[in-house]
Amino acid sequence: MVLRREPTARQMRLAVELRRLRDAAGLSTRDAAALLGVSSAQISQIETGLTGVSEKRLRHLAANYACADGELIDALVDMAKDRTRGWWEERRGQLPTPFLELAELEHHARFRRDVEFLHVPGLLQTEDYAQALFSYVNPEFPASEVARWVEHRMKRKVIFERPDPVPYETVIHEAALRIRVGGRATTGAQLTRVLELSEADHITVRVIPFDLDDFGGAGSTMVYAGGAIPKLDTVVRDGPNGPVFLDAEAQLIRYQALFRRVEAVSLEPERARDFIHRLAKEL
């Protein structure tokens, strides 16, 4: 069997979940291999995403792991059978791997929730705003490289434009709306774009104003993407070397609670639109 050179984020998540099921059953890779009549190396390859697993083999493993969560097993089977080759795969080798993983995550998400403090969320950015942002953050990058990053960010908006758009909620701090990325004109056009998008039924925008009392923030930018079932949700946080993907149950619970807390103190959508409109007029 040919091994994958670079498993996708979705393939890796399937591998992680199978390893978690085995660990919960208290079995070693050798024990699991004996159940399937394969080598320990093959189990290791499955659990590192280097090779796939058939539905029959997956269900056999789950049964021997005494996993009674039928909803989870069915969701994992769907992941194992998925052969989607999304538009982002065309950029493999041209863009950082986390960019591709984020696009893949969004494509399969049941919903998406963001919290932003410094910049307008990527999915709401105009091309000029993204261009100015990437050019500033990566001043040594050639124009062609920046253009690829911008093109990828604009393409990700396809999740809003398809027949079944991904429901999207975001909480944006006033600081992110006031920072003049690209200058006054670019920022003004960006605020107008946020207002336009916020009118869509599947897009909800809330705002945290500066004058909110007793607000401690959320640490940094946060993305919460809903999986096929809650156990397969994913959190994305900023790390020193790029996005960090988190999916442990305790982490999911923590960030669910954190998003609800931030959301609860933010301006409701109508008030948020009025707030953004006033900021745009001040430019």
mmCIF file of C-alpha atoms in Angstrom:
data_model
loop_
_atom_site.group_PDB
_atom_site.id
_atom_site.type_symbol
_atom_site.label_atom_id
_atom_site.label_comp_id
_atom_site.label_asym_id
_atom_site.label_seq_id
_atom_site.Cartn_x
_atom_site.Cartn_y
_atom_site.Cartn_z
ATOM 1 C CA MET A 1 0.000 0.000 0.000
ATOM 2 C CA VAL A 2 1.310 3.437 -0.995
ATOM 3 C CA LEU A 3 1.719 5.736 1.992
ATOM 4 C CA ARG A 4 0.515 9.320 1.904
ATOM 5 C CA ARG A 5 3.308 11.871 1.752
ATOM 6 C CA GLU A 6 1.297 14.607 3.493
ATOM 7 C CA PRO A 7 -2.022 13.628 5.120
ATOM 8 C CA THR A 8 -4.654 16.346 5.094
ATOM 9 C CA ALA A 9 -6.039 17.854 8.303
ATOM 10 C CA ARG A 10 -9.208 15.792 7.908
ATOM 11 C CA GLN A 11 -7.257 12.564 7.433
ATOM 12 C CA MET A 12 -5.173 13.400 10.496
ATOM 13 C CA ARG A 13 -8.295 14.074 12.573
ATOM 14 C CA LEU A 14 -9.675 10.646 11.653
ATOM 15 C CA ALA A 15 -6.353 9.092 12.662
ATOM 16 C CA VAL A 16 -6.357 10.939 15.996
ATOM 17 C CA GLU A 17 -9.908 9.824 16.794
ATOM 18 C CA LEU A 18 -9.078 6.179 16.065
ATOM 19 C CA ARG A 19 -6.063 6.410 18.339
ATOM 20 C CA ARG A 20 -8.232 7.933 21.072
ATOM 21 C CA LEU A 21 -10.705 5.049 20.787
ATOM 22 C CA ARG A 22 -7.893 2.523 21.111
ATOM 23 C CA ASP A 23 -6.393 4.332 24.100
ATOM 24 C CA ALA A 24 -9.808 4.490 25.786
ATOM 25 C CA ALA A 25 -10.100 0.732 25.359
ATOM 26 C CA GLY A 26 -6.716 0.240 27.024
ATOM 27 C CA LEU A 27 -5.280 -1.591 24.021
ATOM 28 C CA SER A 28 -1.834 -1.358 22.449
ATOM 29 C CA THR A 29 -1.160 -1.088 18.714
ATOM 30 C CA ARG A 30 -0.126 -4.733 18.889
ATOM 31 C CA ASP A 31 -3.498 -5.669 20.420
ATOM 32 C CA ALA A 32 -5.352 -3.725 17.699
ATOM 33 C CA ALA A 33 -3.228 -5.354 14.990
ATOM 34 C CA ALA A 34 -4.119 -8.804 16.306
ATOM 35 C CA LEU A 35 -7.829 -7.931 16.119
ATOM 36 C CA LEU A 36 -7.513 -7.097 12.422
ATOM 37 C CA GLY A 37 -4.908 -9.691 11.528
ATOM 38 C CA VAL A 38 -2.447 -7.036 10.376
ATOM 39 C CA SER A 39 0.931 -5.778 11.608
ATOM 40 C CA SER A 40 1.485 -3.205 14.336
ATOM 41 C CA ALA A 41 3.130 -1.036 11.695
ATOM 42 C CA GLN A 42 -0.130 -0.924 9.720
ATOM 43 C CA ILE A 43 -2.066 0.216 12.796
ATOM 44 C CA SER A 44 0.543 2.907 13.386
ATOM 45 C CA GLN A 45 0.200 4.042 9.778
ATOM 46 C CA ILE A 46 -3.579 4.301 10.160
ATOM 47 C CA GLU A 47 -3.209 6.230 13.423
ATOM 48 C CA THR A 48 -0.770 8.720 11.901
ATOM 49 C CA GLY A 49 -2.861 9.324 8.781
ATOM 50 C CA LEU A 50 -0.255 7.783 6.469
ATOM 51 C CA THR A 51 -2.811 5.313 5.157
ATOM 52 C CA GLY A 52 -6.584 5.107 5.071
ATOM 53 C CA VAL A 53 -8.972 2.609 6.603
ATOM 54 C CA SER A 54 -12.003 0.918 5.055
ATOM 55 C CA GLU A 55 -15.482 1.172 6.543
ATOM 56 C CA LYS A 56 -15.482 -2.547 7.356
ATOM 57 C CA ARG A 57 -12.126 -2.350 9.114
ATOM 58 C CA LEU A 58 -13.078 0.845 10.981
ATOM 59 C CA ARG A 59 -16.333 -0.635 12.293
ATOM 60 C CA HIS A 60 -14.532 -3.811 13.278
ATOM 61 C CA LEU A 61 -11.992 -1.797 15.252
ATOM 62 C CA ALA A 62 -14.702 0.295 16.930
ATOM 63 C CA ALA A 63 -16.582 -2.850 17.952
ATOM 64 C CA ASN A 64 -13.468 -4.369 19.485
ATOM 65 C CA TYR A 65 -12.738 -1.070 21.222
ATOM 66 C CA ALA A 66 -16.210 -1.377 22.800
ATOM 67 C CA CYS A 67 -17.223 2.003 21.373
ATOM 68 C CA ALA A 68 -21.009 2.292 21.701
ATOM 69 C CA ASP A 69 -21.221 5.823 20.243
ATOM 70 C CA GLY A 70 -22.942 5.047 16.953
ATOM 71 C CA GLU A 71 -23.098 8.707 15.968
ATOM 72 C CA LEU A 72 -19.341 9.063 16.318
ATOM 73 C CA ILE A 73 -18.635 5.830 14.447
ATOM 74 C CA ASP A 74 -20.886 6.872 11.550
ATOM 75 C CA ALA A 75 -19.179 10.283 11.392
ATOM 76 C CA LEU A 76 -15.748 8.633 11.333
ATOM 77 C CA VAL A 77 -16.889 6.285 8.567
ATOM 78 C CA ASP A 78 -17.991 9.304 6.521
ATOM 79 C CA MET A 79 -14.555 10.837 7.033
ATOM 80 C CA ALA A 80 -12.854 7.606 6.003
ATOM 81 C CA LYS A 81 -14.945 7.385 2.819
ATOM 82 C CA ASP A 82 -14.525 11.050 1.915
ATOM 83 C CA ARG A 83 -12.566 11.534 -1.306
ATOM 84 C CA THR A 84 -13.054 15.288 -1.600
ATOM 85 C CA ARG A 85 -10.247 17.038 -3.414
ATOM 86 C CA GLY A 86 -11.059 20.671 -2.766
ATOM 87 C CA TRP A 87 -9.863 23.777 -4.583
ATOM 88 C CA TRP A 88 -7.239 24.319 -1.867
ATOM 89 C CA GLU A 89 -5.318 21.199 -2.936
ATOM 90 C CA GLU A 90 -4.242 23.019 -6.094
ATOM 91 C CA ARG A 91 -2.219 25.331 -3.837
ATOM 92 C CA ARG A 92 -0.328 22.549 -2.044
ATOM 93 C CA GLY A 93 3.371 23.297 -2.220
ATOM 94 C CA GLN A 94 2.659 26.964 -2.951
ATOM 95 C CA LEU A 95 1.179 28.069 0.392
ATOM 96 C CA PRO A 96 1.822 27.181 4.046
ATOM 97 C CA THR A 97 0.111 23.917 5.002
ATOM 98 C CA PRO A 98 -2.020 25.573 7.761
ATOM 99 C CA PHE A 99 -3.662 27.736 5.052
ATOM 100 C CA LEU A 100 -4.810 24.592 3.256
ATOM 101 C CA GLU A 101 -5.917 22.947 6.505
ATOM 102 C CA LEU A 102 -8.049 25.952 7.417
ATOM 103 C CA ALA A 103 -9.759 25.961 4.006
ATOM 104 C CA GLU A 104 -10.460 22.227 4.312
ATOM 105 C CA LEU A 105 -11.816 22.694 7.838
ATOM 106 C CA GLU A 106 -14.157 25.478 6.673
ATOM 107 C CA HIS A 107 -15.396 23.425 3.730
ATOM 108 C CA HIS A 108 -16.624 20.639 5.997
ATOM 109 C CA ALA A 109 -17.757 22.820 8.932
ATOM 110 C CA ARG A 110 -21.370 22.844 10.126
ATOM 111 C CA PHE A 111 -20.800 26.352 11.468
ATOM 112 C CA ARG A 112 -17.983 28.813 12.116
ATOM 113 C CA ARG A 113 -17.516 31.200 15.053
ATOM 114 C CA ASP A 114 -14.747 33.797 15.317
ATOM 115 C CA VAL A 115 -13.441 36.245 17.905
ATOM 116 C CA GLU A 116 -11.087 38.958 16.568
ATOM 117 C CA PHE A 117 -9.200 41.715 18.396
ATOM 118 C CA LEU A 118 -6.680 43.241 15.974
ATOM 119 C CA HIS A 119 -8.006 42.784 12.441
ATOM 120 C CA VAL A 120 -11.268 42.304 10.607
ATOM 121 C CA PRO A 121 -11.850 38.514 10.317
ATOM 122 C CA GLY A 122 -10.259 37.016 7.223
ATOM 123 C CA LEU A 123 -13.553 35.767 5.794
ATOM 124 C CA LEU A 124 -14.930 39.334 5.838
ATOM 125 C CA GLN A 125 -11.864 41.100 4.435
ATOM 126 C CA THR A 126 -11.790 42.996 1.147
ATOM 127 C CA GLU A 127 -8.998 42.271 -1.295
ATOM 128 C CA ASP A 128 -7.341 45.654 -0.673
ATOM 129 C CA TYR A 129 -7.452 45.166 3.109
ATOM 130 C CA ALA A 130 -5.940 41.669 2.858
ATOM 131 C CA GLN A 131 -3.282 42.951 0.451
ATOM 132 C CA ALA A 132 -2.266 45.723 2.840
ATOM 133 C CA LEU A 133 -2.285 43.383 5.830
ATOM 134 C CA PHE A 134 -0.142 40.660 4.261
ATOM 135 C CA SER A 135 2.275 43.205 2.788
ATOM 136 C CA TYR A 136 2.798 44.772 6.210
ATOM 137 C CA VAL A 137 3.133 41.526 8.168
ATOM 138 C CA ASN A 138 5.538 40.028 5.597
ATOM 139 C CA PRO A 139 7.546 43.001 4.267
ATOM 140 C CA GLU A 140 10.252 40.793 2.696
ATOM 141 C CA PHE A 141 7.774 38.770 0.663
ATOM 142 C CA PRO A 142 7.781 39.387 -3.107
ATOM 143 C CA ALA A 143 4.554 40.754 -4.584
ATOM 144 C CA SER A 144 3.832 37.391 -6.249
ATOM 145 C CA GLU A 145 3.862 35.607 -2.874
ATOM 146 C CA VAL A 146 1.581 38.180 -1.267
ATOM 147 C CA ALA A 147 -0.765 37.857 -4.240
ATOM 148 C CA ARG A 148 -1.036 34.090 -3.671
ATOM 149 C CA TRP A 149 -1.909 34.633 -0.002
ATOM 150 C CA VAL A 150 -4.537 37.232 -0.897
ATOM 151 C CA GLU A 151 -6.033 35.065 -3.636
ATOM 152 C CA HIS A 152 -6.344 32.158 -1.228
ATOM 153 C CA ARG A 153 -8.063 34.332 1.405
ATOM 154 C CA MET A 154 -10.566 35.641 -1.161
ATOM 155 C CA LYS A 155 -11.259 32.121 -2.457
ATOM 156 C CA ARG A 156 -12.125 30.896 1.045
ATOM 157 C CA LYS A 157 -15.285 33.022 0.902
ATOM 158 C CA VAL A 158 -16.814 30.320 -1.288
ATOM 159 C CA ILE A 159 -18.292 28.855 1.914
ATOM 160 C CA PHE A 160 -20.629 31.878 2.014
ATOM 161 C CA GLU A 161 -21.571 31.724 -1.661
ATOM 162 C CA ARG A 162 -22.486 28.083 -2.147
ATOM 163 C CA PRO A 163 -26.143 26.856 -2.042
ATOM 164 C CA ASP A 164 -25.674 25.665 1.562
ATOM 165 C CA PRO A 165 -23.604 28.491 3.083
ATOM 166 C CA VAL A 166 -21.809 27.823 6.346
ATOM 167 C CA PRO A 167 -23.536 29.702 9.226
ATOM 168 C CA TYR A 168 -21.024 32.253 10.486
ATOM 169 C CA GLU A 169 -20.878 34.268 13.714
ATOM 170 C CA THR A 170 -18.142 36.682 14.668
ATOM 171 C CA VAL A 171 -17.405 39.001 17.572
ATOM 172 C CA ILE A 172 -15.049 41.836 16.583
ATOM 173 C CA HIS A 173 -13.395 44.185 19.039
ATOM 174 C CA GLU A 174 -13.595 47.907 18.322
ATOM 175 C CA ALA A 175 -9.793 47.997 18.043
ATOM 176 C CA ALA A 176 -9.918 45.743 14.970
ATOM 177 C CA LEU A 177 -12.449 48.061 13.333
ATOM 178 C CA ARG A 178 -10.490 51.240 14.098
ATOM 179 C CA ILE A 179 -6.989 50.150 13.046
ATOM 180 C CA ARG A 180 -6.484 51.728 9.624
ATOM 181 C CA VAL A 181 -5.007 48.835 7.695
ATOM 182 C CA GLY A 182 -4.063 50.205 4.284
ATOM 183 C CA GLY A 183 -5.130 53.721 5.165
ATOM 184 C CA ARG A 184 -8.367 55.653 5.547
ATOM 185 C CA ALA A 185 -9.944 54.701 2.210
ATOM 186 C CA THR A 186 -9.147 50.995 2.518
ATOM 187 C CA THR A 187 -10.476 50.882 6.081
ATOM 188 C CA GLY A 188 -13.644 52.740 5.098
ATOM 189 C CA ALA A 189 -14.316 50.303 2.260
ATOM 190 C CA GLN A 190 -13.646 47.420 4.651
ATOM 191 C CA LEU A 191 -16.183 48.665 7.197
ATOM 192 C CA THR A 192 -18.741 49.081 4.426
ATOM 193 C CA ARG A 193 -18.082 45.505 3.320
ATOM 194 C CA VAL A 194 -18.593 44.185 6.858
ATOM 195 C CA LEU A 195 -21.929 46.027 6.993
ATOM 196 C CA GLU A 196 -23.011 44.538 3.665
ATOM 197 C CA LEU A 197 -22.107 40.994 4.673
ATOM 198 C CA SER A 198 -23.791 41.355 8.069
ATOM 199 C CA GLU A 199 -27.143 41.689 6.295
ATOM 200 C CA ALA A 200 -26.958 38.077 5.082
ATOM 201 C CA ASP A 201 -29.114 35.573 6.961
ATOM 202 C CA HIS A 202 -26.178 33.223 7.552
ATOM 203 C CA ILE A 203 -23.737 35.893 8.814
ATOM 204 C CA THR A 204 -23.954 37.418 12.302
ATOM 205 C CA VAL A 205 -21.615 40.219 13.381
ATOM 206 C CA ARG A 206 -21.312 41.470 16.961
ATOM 207 C CA VAL A 207 -18.963 44.109 18.386
ATOM 208 C CA ILE A 208 -17.076 44.578 21.658
ATOM 209 C CA PRO A 209 -16.744 48.362 22.273
ATOM 210 C CA PHE A 210 -13.808 49.919 24.089
ATOM 211 C CA ASP A 211 -16.033 51.265 26.862
ATOM 212 C CA LEU A 212 -17.264 47.838 27.978
ATOM 213 C CA ASP A 213 -16.639 47.437 31.703
ATOM 214 C CA ASP A 214 -14.853 44.398 33.153
ATOM 215 C CA PHE A 215 -13.805 42.767 29.866
ATOM 216 C CA GLY A 216 -10.649 40.667 29.928
ATOM 217 C CA GLY A 217 -10.620 39.488 26.334
ATOM 218 C CA ALA A 218 -10.206 35.954 25.025
ATOM 219 C CA GLY A 219 -6.423 35.735 24.942
ATOM 220 C CA SER A 220 -6.083 35.999 21.163
ATOM 221 C CA THR A 221 -7.944 35.416 17.949
ATOM 222 C CA MET A 222 -10.185 32.354 18.171
ATOM 223 C CA VAL A 223 -11.860 30.273 15.488
ATOM 224 C CA TYR A 224 -14.377 27.571 16.433
ATOM 225 C CA ALA A 225 -15.501 25.239 13.640
ATOM 226 C CA GLY A 226 -18.352 22.789 14.093
ATOM 227 C CA GLY A 227 -17.721 19.219 12.984
ATOM 228 C CA ALA A 228 -20.243 16.633 11.777
ATOM 229 C CA ILE A 229 -20.981 16.029 15.472
ATOM 230 C CA PRO A 230 -19.890 18.099 18.505
ATOM 231 C CA LYS A 231 -17.093 15.644 19.390
ATOM 232 C CA LEU A 232 -15.491 16.460 16.038
ATOM 233 C CA ASP A 233 -15.454 20.243 16.508
ATOM 234 C CA THR A 234 -12.130 22.075 16.134
ATOM 235 C CA VAL A 235 -10.641 25.227 17.672
ATOM 236 C CA VAL A 236 -7.993 27.237 15.845
ATOM 237 C CA ARG A 237 -5.752 29.619 17.812
ATOM 238 C CA ASP A 238 -2.831 31.802 16.782
ATOM 239 C CA GLY A 239 0.553 30.295 17.601
ATOM 240 C CA PRO A 240 4.115 31.624 17.290
ATOM 241 C CA ASN A 241 4.569 29.754 13.998
ATOM 242 C CA GLY A 242 1.046 30.002 12.623
ATOM 243 C CA PRO A 243 -2.390 28.543 13.398
ATOM 244 C CA VAL A 244 -2.670 25.815 16.033
ATOM 245 C CA PHE A 245 -5.509 23.281 15.755
ATOM 246 C CA LEU A 246 -7.028 21.997 19.009
ATOM 247 C CA ASP A 247 -9.559 19.187 19.347
ATOM 248 C CA ALA A 248 -9.263 17.585 22.787
ATOM 249 C CA GLU A 249 -12.627 17.386 24.553
ATOM 250 C CA ALA A 250 -11.525 19.586 27.474
ATOM 251 C CA GLN A 251 -10.276 22.241 25.062
ATOM 252 C CA LEU A 252 -13.524 22.222 23.097
ATOM 253 C CA ILE A 253 -15.548 22.684 26.284
ATOM 254 C CA ARG A 254 -13.286 25.519 27.407
ATOM 255 C CA TYR A 255 -13.537 27.475 24.159
ATOM 256 C CA GLN A 256 -17.267 26.877 23.793
ATOM 257 C CA ALA A 257 -17.693 28.533 27.177
ATOM 258 C CA LEU A 258 -15.276 31.325 26.284
ATOM 259 C CA PHE A 259 -17.114 32.153 23.057
ATOM 260 C CA ARG A 260 -20.450 32.235 24.866
ATOM 261 C CA ARG A 261 -18.972 34.577 27.475
ATOM 262 C CA VAL A 262 -17.585 36.984 24.869
ATOM 263 C CA GLU A 263 -20.779 36.798 22.847
ATOM 264 C CA ALA A 264 -22.935 37.553 25.901
ATOM 265 C CA VAL A 265 -21.279 40.923 26.565
ATOM 266 C CA SER A 266 -21.039 42.039 22.919
ATOM 267 C CA LEU A 267 -23.403 44.380 21.096
ATOM 268 C CA GLU A 268 -26.333 42.633 19.458
ATOM 269 C CA PRO A 269 -26.278 42.528 15.616
ATOM 270 C CA GLU A 270 -28.499 45.595 15.064
ATOM 271 C CA ARG A 271 -26.561 47.704 17.566
ATOM 272 C CA ALA A 272 -23.305 46.376 16.136
ATOM 273 C CA ARG A 273 -24.301 47.527 12.635
ATOM 274 C CA ASP A 274 -25.162 50.995 13.973
ATOM 275 C CA PHE A 275 -21.806 51.075 15.770
ATOM 276 C CA ILE A 276 -19.828 50.109 12.650
ATOM 277 C CA HIS A 277 -21.787 52.637 10.591
ATOM 278 C CA ARG A 278 -20.808 55.404 13.019
ATOM 279 C CA LEU A 279 -17.137 54.371 12.832
ATOM 280 C CA ALA A 280 -17.277 54.490 9.030
ATOM 281 C CA LYS A 281 -18.710 58.004 9.102
ATOM 282 C CA GLU A 282 -15.882 59.158 11.385
ATOM 283 C CA LEU A 283 -13.213 58.270 8.811
#
